[in-house]
PDB file of C-alpha atoms in Angstrom:
ATOM      1  CA  MET A1423      12.625  -4.383 -12.179  1.00  0.00           C
ATOM      2  CA  ALA A1424      13.425  -1.885  -9.439  1.00  0.00           C
ATOM      3  CA  ALA A1425      13.763  -2.988  -5.843  1.00  0.00           C
ATOM      4  CA  LYS A1426      10.535  -3.016  -3.857  1.00  0.00           C
ATOM      5  CA  LYS A1427      10.008  -0.005  -1.597  1.00  0.00           C
ATOM      6  CA  LYS A1428       8.766  -0.523   1.956  1.00  0.00           C
ATOM      7  CA  VAL A1429       6.235   1.582   3.834  1.00  0.00           C
ATOM      8  CA  ALA A1430       7.174   1.031   7.463  1.00  0.00           C
ATOM      9  CA  ASP A1431       7.121  -2.736   8.079  1.00  0.00           C
ATOM     10  CA  GLU A1432       3.491  -3.234   7.089  1.00  0.00           C
ATOM     11  CA  ALA A1433       3.505  -2.912   3.290  1.00  0.00           C
ATOM     12  CA  GLU A1434       5.709  -2.592   0.236  1.00  0.00           C
ATOM     13  CA  VAL A1435       5.222  -1.161  -3.250  1.00  0.00           C
ATOM     14  CA  VAL A1436       4.596  -4.063  -5.612  1.00  0.00           C
ATOM     15  CA  LYS A1437       3.642  -2.250  -8.795  1.00  0.00           C
ATOM     16  CA  GLU A1438       3.696   1.309 -10.130  1.00  0.00           C
ATOM     17  CA  THR A1439       1.633   2.159 -13.208  1.00  0.00           C
ATOM     18  CA  THR A1440       1.708   4.983 -15.749  1.00  0.00           C
ATOM     19  CA  GLU A1441      -1.649   6.322 -14.505  1.00  0.00           C
ATOM     20  CA  LYS A1442       0.053   7.681 -11.390  1.00  0.00           C
ATOM     21  CA  THR A1443      -1.148   4.753  -9.325  1.00  0.00           C
ATOM     22  CA  ILE A1444       0.893   3.021  -6.641  1.00  0.00           C
ATOM     23  CA  VAL A1445      -0.152  -0.447  -5.508  1.00  0.00           C
ATOM     24  CA  TYR A1446       0.929  -1.441  -1.991  1.00  0.00           C
ATOM     25  CA  GLN A1447       0.642  -4.972  -0.678  1.00  0.00           C
ATOM     26  CA  ALA A1448       0.770  -5.925   2.980  1.00  0.00           C
ATOM     27  CA  THR A1449       3.934  -7.853   3.842  1.00  0.00           C
ATOM     28  CA  ARG A1450       2.271  -9.786   6.659  1.00  0.00           C
ATOM     29  CA  PRO A1451      -1.242 -10.487   7.954  1.00  0.00           C
ATOM     30  CA  MET A1452      -2.561  -7.467   9.878  1.00  0.00           C
ATOM     31  CA  THR A1453      -5.170  -6.982  12.544  1.00  0.00           C
ATOM     32  CA  PHE A1454      -8.209  -4.896  11.688  1.00  0.00           C
ATOM     33  CA  GLU A1455      -6.779  -1.963  13.665  1.00  0.00           C
ATOM     34  CA  GLU A1456      -3.403  -2.162  11.884  1.00  0.00           C
ATOM     35  CA  HIS A1457      -5.140  -2.287   8.508  1.00  0.00           C
ATOM     36  CA  MET A1458      -7.296   0.735   9.355  1.00  0.00           C
ATOM     37  CA  GLU A1459      -4.240   2.747  10.503  1.00  0.00           C
ATOM     38  CA  LEU A1460      -2.278   1.886   7.358  1.00  0.00           C
ATOM     39  CA  SER A1461      -5.319   2.714   5.200  1.00  0.00           C
ATOM     40  CA  ARG A1462      -5.640   6.083   6.943  1.00  0.00           C
ATOM     41  CA  ARG A1463      -1.967   6.894   6.315  1.00  0.00           C
ATOM     42  CA  LEU A1464      -2.168   5.865   2.653  1.00  0.00           C
ATOM     43  CA  ARG A1465      -5.375   7.892   2.137  1.00  0.00           C
ATOM     44  CA  HIS A1466      -3.588  10.930   3.570  1.00  0.00           C
ATOM     45  CA  GLU A1467      -0.635  10.364   1.211  1.00  0.00           C
ATOM     46  CA  GLN A1468      -3.051  10.023  -1.714  1.00  0.00           C
ATOM     47  CA  GLU A1469      -4.759  13.315  -0.860  1.00  0.00           C
ATOM     48  CA  GLN A1470      -1.434  15.137  -0.451  1.00  0.00           C
ATOM     49  CA  SER A1471       0.257  13.786  -3.588  1.00  0.00           C
ATOM     50  CA  GLY A1472      -2.630  13.424  -6.020  1.00  0.00           C
ATOM     51  CA  VAL A1473      -1.420   9.909  -6.861  1.00  0.00           C
ATOM     52  CA  LYS A1474      -3.948   7.086  -6.603  1.00  0.00           C
ATOM     53  CA  VAL A1475      -2.902   4.625  -3.874  1.00  0.00           C
ATOM     54  CA  VAL A1476      -4.256   1.055  -3.736  1.00  0.00           C
ATOM     55  CA  LEU A1477      -3.712  -1.249  -0.748  1.00  0.00           C
ATOM     56  CA  LEU A1478      -3.874  -4.992  -1.369  1.00  0.00           C
ATOM     57  CA  PRO A1479      -4.286  -7.496   1.450  1.00  0.00           C
ATOM     58  CA  TYR A1480      -1.457  -9.856   2.333  1.00  0.00           C
ATOM     59  CA  SER A1481      -3.155 -12.697   0.441  1.00  0.00           C
ATOM     60  CA  GLY A1482      -3.706 -10.695  -2.774  1.00  0.00           C
ATOM     61  CA  LYS A1483      -1.602 -11.054  -5.923  1.00  0.00           C
ATOM     62  CA  VAL A1484      -0.634  -8.393  -8.475  1.00  0.00           C
ATOM     63  CA  GLY A1485      -0.392  -9.264 -12.160  1.00  0.00           C
ATOM     64  CA  GLU A1486       2.801  -8.371 -13.984  1.00  0.00           C
TER      65      GLU A1486
END
């Protein structure tokens, strides 16, 4: 498995799928404002790239 990629210090890529979807998971608990800012940045990236971006909370788990 490839090394996990980080997005700033708030989230890292935990799974990439063949449907051009990237799943990010928070690397620490975030305040509401931090979550909203990260969501805004990821939405912008999604619109620019055409790749579906999913943000999981810190407590979420991704299946293998």
